[in-house]
PDB file of C-alpha atoms in Angstrom:
ATOM      1  CA  UNK A1144       9.658  -8.337  -6.443  1.00  0.00           C
ATOM      2  CA  UNK A1145       9.356  -5.100  -3.769  1.00  0.00           C
ATOM      3  CA  UNK A1146       5.837  -3.995  -5.350  1.00  0.00           C
ATOM      4  CA  UNK A1147       3.834  -6.409  -2.997  1.00  0.00           C
ATOM      5  CA  UNK A1148       5.501  -5.528   0.295  1.00  0.00           C
ATOM      6  CA  UNK A1149       2.369  -3.354   0.588  1.00  0.00           C
ATOM      7  CA  UNK A1150      -0.215  -6.830   0.879  1.00  0.00           C
ATOM      8  CA  UNK A1151       0.648  -7.309   4.105  1.00  0.00           C
ATOM      9  CA  UNK A1152      -0.716 -10.812   5.724  1.00  0.00           C
ATOM     10  CA  UNK A1153      -2.958  -9.324   7.123  1.00  0.00           C
ATOM     11  CA  UNK A1154      -5.237  -8.081   4.416  1.00  0.00           C
ATOM     12  CA  UNK A1155      -5.669 -11.579   3.370  1.00  0.00           C
ATOM     13  CA  UNK A1156      -6.438 -12.266   7.221  1.00  0.00           C
ATOM     14  CA  UNK A1157      -8.740  -8.926   7.871  1.00  0.00           C
ATOM     15  CA  UNK A1158     -12.272  -8.966   6.116  1.00  0.00           C
ATOM     16  CA  UNK A1159     -13.815 -11.629   3.700  1.00  0.00           C
ATOM     17  CA  UNK A1160     -14.317 -11.135   0.681  1.00  0.00           C
ATOM     18  CA  UNK A1161     -17.191 -11.133  -1.622  1.00  0.00           C
ATOM     19  CA  UNK A1162     -18.377 -15.122  -2.224  1.00  0.00           C
ATOM     20  CA  UNK A1163     -17.063 -14.268  -6.524  1.00  0.00           C
ATOM     21  CA  UNK A1164     -13.205 -13.802  -4.656  1.00  0.00           C
ATOM     22  CA  UNK A1165     -12.755 -16.264  -3.018  1.00  0.00           C
ATOM     23  CA  UNK A1166     -11.475 -20.312  -3.716  1.00  0.00           C
ATOM     24  CA  UNK A1167     -10.753 -23.016  -1.493  1.00  0.00           C
ATOM     25  CA  UNK A1168      -8.384 -26.023  -2.602  1.00  0.00           C
ATOM     26  CA  UNK A1169      -8.127 -28.895   0.089  1.00  0.00           C
ATOM     27  CA  UNK A1170      -8.187 -27.220   3.155  1.00  0.00           C
ATOM     28  CA  UNK A1171      -6.517 -23.996   1.790  1.00  0.00           C
ATOM     29  CA  UNK A1172      -8.411 -20.887   1.371  1.00  0.00           C
ATOM     30  CA  UNK A1173      -7.406 -18.378  -0.946  1.00  0.00           C
ATOM     31  CA  UNK A1174      -8.692 -15.084  -2.468  1.00  0.00           C
ATOM     32  CA  UNK A1175      -8.537 -12.405  -4.343  1.00  0.00           C
ATOM     33  CA  UNK A1176      -7.335  -9.048  -2.967  1.00  0.00           C
ATOM     34  CA  UNK A1177      -8.027  -5.229  -4.378  1.00  0.00           C
ATOM     35  CA  UNK A1178      -6.151  -1.864  -3.468  1.00  0.00           C
ATOM     36  CA  UNK A1179      -7.695   1.160  -2.089  1.00  0.00           C
ATOM     37  CA  UNK A1180      -8.819   1.952  -5.847  1.00  0.00           C
ATOM     38  CA  UNK A1181     -10.980  -1.344  -6.817  1.00  0.00           C
ATOM     39  CA  UNK A1182      -7.950  -2.479  -8.481  1.00  0.00           C
ATOM     40  CA  UNK A1183      -7.807  -6.075  -8.028  1.00  0.00           C
ATOM     41  CA  UNK A1184      -3.539  -6.593  -7.404  1.00  0.00           C
ATOM     42  CA  UNK A1185      -3.185 -10.352  -6.393  1.00  0.00           C
ATOM     43  CA  UNK A1186      -4.857 -13.210  -5.151  1.00  0.00           C
ATOM     44  CA  UNK A1187      -3.609 -15.361  -1.556  1.00  0.00           C
ATOM     45  CA  UNK A1188      -4.187 -18.554  -1.045  1.00  0.00           C
ATOM     46  CA  UNK A1189      -3.527 -19.745   3.062  1.00  0.00           C
ATOM     47  CA  UNK A1190      -3.248 -23.492   4.934  1.00  0.00           C
ATOM     48  CA  UNK A1191      -3.649 -21.962   8.642  1.00  0.00           C
ATOM     49  CA  UNK A1192      -2.588 -23.532  11.393  1.00  0.00           C
ATOM     50  CA  UNK A1193      -2.927 -22.578  14.875  1.00  0.00           C
ATOM     51  CA  UNK A1194      -1.127 -24.695  16.576  1.00  0.00           C
ATOM     52  CA  UNK A1195       2.007 -24.165  14.423  1.00  0.00           C
ATOM     53  CA  UNK A1196       3.118 -22.064  11.534  1.00  0.00           C
ATOM     54  CA  UNK A1197       0.594 -20.818   8.395  1.00  0.00           C
ATOM     55  CA  UNK A1198       2.626 -21.607   4.750  1.00  0.00           C
ATOM     56  CA  UNK A1199       0.331 -19.170   1.656  1.00  0.00           C
ATOM     57  CA  UNK A1200       1.579 -17.721  -1.581  1.00  0.00           C
ATOM     58  CA  UNK A1201       0.850 -14.446  -2.872  1.00  0.00           C
ATOM     59  CA  UNK A1202       0.642 -13.986  -6.855  1.00  0.00           C
ATOM     60  CA  UNK A1203       0.763 -10.458  -8.848  1.00  0.00           C
ATOM     61  CA  UNK A1204      -0.896  -9.819 -12.306  1.00  0.00           C
ATOM     62  CA  UNK A1205       2.128  -9.654 -13.482  1.00  0.00           C
ATOM     63  CA  UNK A1206       2.913 -13.589 -12.003  1.00  0.00           C
ATOM     64  CA  UNK A1207       5.505 -12.456  -9.413  1.00  0.00           C
ATOM     65  CA  UNK A1208       5.196 -15.688  -7.108  1.00  0.00           C
ATOM     66  CA  UNK A1209       6.708 -15.118  -3.065  1.00  0.00           C
ATOM     67  CA  UNK A1210       5.583 -18.658  -0.593  1.00  0.00           C
ATOM     68  CA  UNK A1211       4.454 -17.136   2.953  1.00  0.00           C
ATOM     69  CA  UNK A1212       5.243 -18.444   6.403  1.00  0.00           C
ATOM     70  CA  UNK A1213       3.871 -16.891   9.682  1.00  0.00           C
ATOM     71  CA  UNK A1214       4.300 -17.968  13.161  1.00  0.00           C
ATOM     72  CA  UNK A1215       4.151 -16.932  17.067  1.00  0.00           C
ATOM     73  CA  UNK A1216       7.334 -17.668  17.345  1.00  0.00           C
ATOM     74  CA  UNK A1217       8.634 -14.609  15.232  1.00  0.00           C
ATOM     75  CA  UNK A1218       9.007 -11.312  15.965  1.00  0.00           C
ATOM     76  CA  UNK A1219      10.354  -8.910  13.953  1.00  0.00           C
ATOM     77  CA  UNK A1220       9.649  -5.220  12.099  1.00  0.00           C
ATOM     78  CA  UNK A1221       6.963  -5.784   9.202  1.00  0.00           C
ATOM     79  CA  UNK A1222       8.553  -3.279   6.340  1.00  0.00           C
ATOM     80  CA  UNK A1223      11.606  -5.311   6.994  1.00  0.00           C
ATOM     81  CA  UNK A1224      13.306  -7.442   4.950  1.00  0.00           C
ATOM     82  CA  UNK A1225      15.510 -10.828   6.504  1.00  0.00           C
ATOM     83  CA  UNK A1226      17.758 -13.417   4.711  1.00  0.00           C
ATOM     84  CA  UNK A1227      16.133 -16.568   4.693  1.00  0.00           C
ATOM     85  CA  UNK A1228      16.815 -20.119   3.153  1.00  0.00           C
ATOM     86  CA  UNK A1229      14.612 -22.664   1.758  1.00  0.00           C
ATOM     87  CA  UNK A1230      16.225 -26.458   2.280  1.00  0.00           C
ATOM     88  CA  UNK A1231      14.855 -29.410   0.277  1.00  0.00           C
ATOM     89  CA  UNK A1232      16.836 -32.638   0.103  1.00  0.00           C
ATOM     90  CA  UNK A1233      18.149 -33.647  -3.483  1.00  0.00           C
ATOM     91  CA  UNK A1234      18.083 -28.787  -4.534  1.00  0.00           C
ATOM     92  CA  UNK A1235      20.399 -26.848  -3.606  1.00  0.00           C
ATOM     93  CA  UNK A1236      19.404 -24.258  -1.022  1.00  0.00           C
ATOM     94  CA  UNK A1237      17.627 -21.477  -2.246  1.00  0.00           C
ATOM     95  CA  UNK A1238      18.166 -18.042  -1.010  1.00  0.00           C
ATOM     96  CA  UNK A1239      16.468 -14.779  -0.370  1.00  0.00           C
ATOM     97  CA  UNK A1240      15.511 -11.390   1.265  1.00  0.00           C
ATOM     98  CA  UNK A1241      12.334 -12.138   2.306  1.00  0.00           C
ATOM     99  CA  UNK A1242       9.916  -8.894   2.447  1.00  0.00           C
ATOM    100  CA  UNK A1243       8.816  -8.947   6.556  1.00  0.00           C
ATOM    101  CA  UNK A1244       4.759  -8.203   6.628  1.00  0.00           C
ATOM    102  CA  UNK A1245       3.447  -8.464   9.604  1.00  0.00           C
ATOM    103  CA  UNK A1246       4.892  -9.248  12.947  1.00  0.00           C
ATOM    104  CA  UNK A1247       5.307 -12.968  12.280  1.00  0.00           C
ATOM    105  CA  UNK A1248       6.054 -13.430   9.552  1.00  0.00           C
ATOM    106  CA  UNK A1249       7.574 -13.007   5.898  1.00  0.00           C
ATOM    107  CA  UNK A1250       6.702 -13.193   1.906  1.00  0.00           C
ATOM    108  CA  UNK A1251       9.281 -14.645   0.544  1.00  0.00           C
ATOM    109  CA  UNK A1252       9.951 -14.367  -3.849  1.00  0.00           C
ATOM    110  CA  UNK A1253       9.598 -17.572  -5.658  1.00  0.00           C
ATOM    111  CA  UNK A1254      11.354 -17.935  -8.620  1.00  0.00           C
ATOM    112  CA  UNK A1255       8.771 -19.035 -11.208  1.00  0.00           C
ATOM    113  CA  UNK A1256       9.043 -21.902 -13.246  1.00  0.00           C
ATOM    114  CA  UNK A1257      12.057 -23.042 -10.859  1.00  0.00           C
ATOM    115  CA  UNK A1258      12.823 -26.313  -9.081  1.00  0.00           C
ATOM    116  CA  UNK A1259      11.711 -25.420  -6.005  1.00  0.00           C
ATOM    117  CA  UNK A1260       8.286 -24.596  -7.466  1.00  0.00           C
ATOM    118  CA  UNK A1261       8.454 -27.955  -8.916  1.00  0.00           C
ATOM    119  CA  UNK A1262       9.969 -29.650  -5.201  1.00  0.00           C
ATOM    120  CA  UNK A1263       6.077 -27.622  -4.185  1.00  0.00           C
ATOM    121  CA  UNK A1264       3.529 -28.630  -6.276  1.00  0.00           C
ATOM    122  CA  UNK A1265       5.387 -32.084  -6.122  1.00  0.00           C
ATOM    123  CA  UNK A1266       3.745 -31.533  -2.361  1.00  0.00           C
ATOM    124  CA  UNK A1267       7.952 -32.474  -0.480  1.00  0.00           C
ATOM    125  CA  UNK A1268       9.283 -31.379   2.727  1.00  0.00           C
ATOM    126  CA  UNK A1269      11.214 -28.421   2.716  1.00  0.00           C
ATOM    127  CA  UNK A1270      12.216 -26.472   5.555  1.00  0.00           C
ATOM    128  CA  UNK A1271      12.613 -22.514   5.649  1.00  0.00           C
ATOM    129  CA  UNK A1272      15.063 -21.025   8.408  1.00  0.00           C
ATOM    130  CA  UNK A1273      14.213 -17.837   9.026  1.00  0.00           C
ATOM    131  CA  UNK A1274      16.096 -15.015  11.389  1.00  0.00           C
ATOM    132  CA  UNK A1275      17.474 -18.308  13.314  1.00  0.00           C
ATOM    133  CA  UNK A1276      14.222 -20.361  13.126  1.00  0.00           C
ATOM    134  CA  UNK A1277      13.706 -23.056  11.274  1.00  0.00           C
ATOM    135  CA  UNK A1278      10.679 -24.055  10.094  1.00  0.00           C
ATOM    136  CA  UNK A1279       9.831 -28.167   8.127  1.00  0.00           C
ATOM    137  CA  UNK A1280       7.066 -27.849   6.592  1.00  0.00           C
ATOM    138  CA  UNK A1281       4.785 -30.127   4.303  1.00  0.00           C
ATOM    139  CA  UNK A1282       1.477 -28.991   3.426  1.00  0.00           C
ATOM    140  CA  UNK A1283      -0.528 -31.678   1.724  1.00  0.00           C
ATOM    141  CA  UNK A1284      -1.944 -30.334  -1.749  1.00  0.00           C
ATOM    142  CA  UNK A1285      -0.383 -27.505  -2.037  1.00  0.00           C
ATOM    143  CA  UNK A1286       0.285 -28.360  -6.023  1.00  0.00           C
ATOM    144  CA  UNK A1287      -3.500 -28.148  -5.805  1.00  0.00           C
ATOM    145  CA  UNK A1288      -3.456 -24.371  -4.332  1.00  0.00           C
ATOM    146  CA  UNK A1289      -0.761 -23.598  -6.093  1.00  0.00           C
ATOM    147  CA  UNK A1290      -3.288 -24.370  -9.470  1.00  0.00           C
ATOM    148  CA  UNK A1291      -6.187 -22.695  -7.042  1.00  0.00           C
ATOM    149  CA  UNK A1292      -4.576 -19.624  -7.098  1.00  0.00           C
ATOM    150  CA  UNK A1293      -2.727 -18.965  -9.975  1.00  0.00           C
ATOM    151  CA  UNK A1294      -6.354 -19.370 -11.880  1.00  0.00           C
ATOM    152  CA  UNK A1295      -7.655 -16.731  -9.364  1.00  0.00           C
ATOM    153  CA  UNK A1296      -4.839 -14.782 -10.821  1.00  0.00           C
ATOM    154  CA  UNK A1297      -6.183 -15.311 -14.149  1.00  0.00           C
ATOM    155  CA  UNK A1298      -9.832 -14.638 -13.222  1.00  0.00           C
ATOM    156  CA  UNK A1299      -9.679 -10.770 -11.668  1.00  0.00           C
ATOM    157  CA  UNK A1300      -6.966  -9.591 -14.585  1.00  0.00           C
ATOM    158  CA  UNK A1301      -7.558  -6.459 -15.337  1.00  0.00           C
ATOM    159  CA  UNK A1302     -10.678  -6.459 -13.196  1.00  0.00           C
ATOM    160  CA  UNK A1303     -12.551  -3.866 -10.417  1.00  0.00           C
ATOM    161  CA  UNK A1304     -14.293  -4.194  -7.428  1.00  0.00           C
ATOM    162  CA  UNK A1305     -16.127  -0.487  -5.964  1.00  0.00           C
ATOM    163  CA  UNK A1306     -17.605  -1.575  -2.751  1.00  0.00           C
ATOM    164  CA  UNK A1307     -20.623   0.184  -2.508  1.00  0.00           C
TER     165      UNK A1307
END
C-alpha cells in the first residue's frame, strides 16, 4: 500500500493531462497519472470543494484503493503517516494509517470489497477523524466515481506515455 506514498495530491491538482487521460463522473473529475518515465501508475478522481473538504479516490494499477481527504484545517508534514478513523453508521469503525500526501491531505488505504467500500459506493454519510479534526462527508454519485476510477485503471493498465 505504501507504493503510492509518492503519488501526491499535488500531482493530481497540478497540470492538466491530455484529453484521453481525463474523465468525469457527474461533478467528479478524474485522470490517469504517469511517472517521470511515462509509465502508468494510477488513476485519481476528486470532487473538489474550495470552501470545504475535498474528497477523492486513488486506485493503483494493482487495484489498491485509497481515499483522499484534503482540507485547509489540516496542517501536516508530507511523507509522514497519521492514524485515521472512518465512521459509517451501522458499521464497525475503520482504523488505518494514512499517508500524508500534502500539507492538508491524507491518503487512507481502503480494503476493496469490504463493508466500508460498499457503504461509500452506496453514497452513505461518513465521518473521517484525522488529528483531532473530524469531517462529516457525503458526496453525490460516489459509486459512479468509483466505477469510473476502476474503468480508468483498466483502460490504462500497462500503457506508457512519452511527453514530447
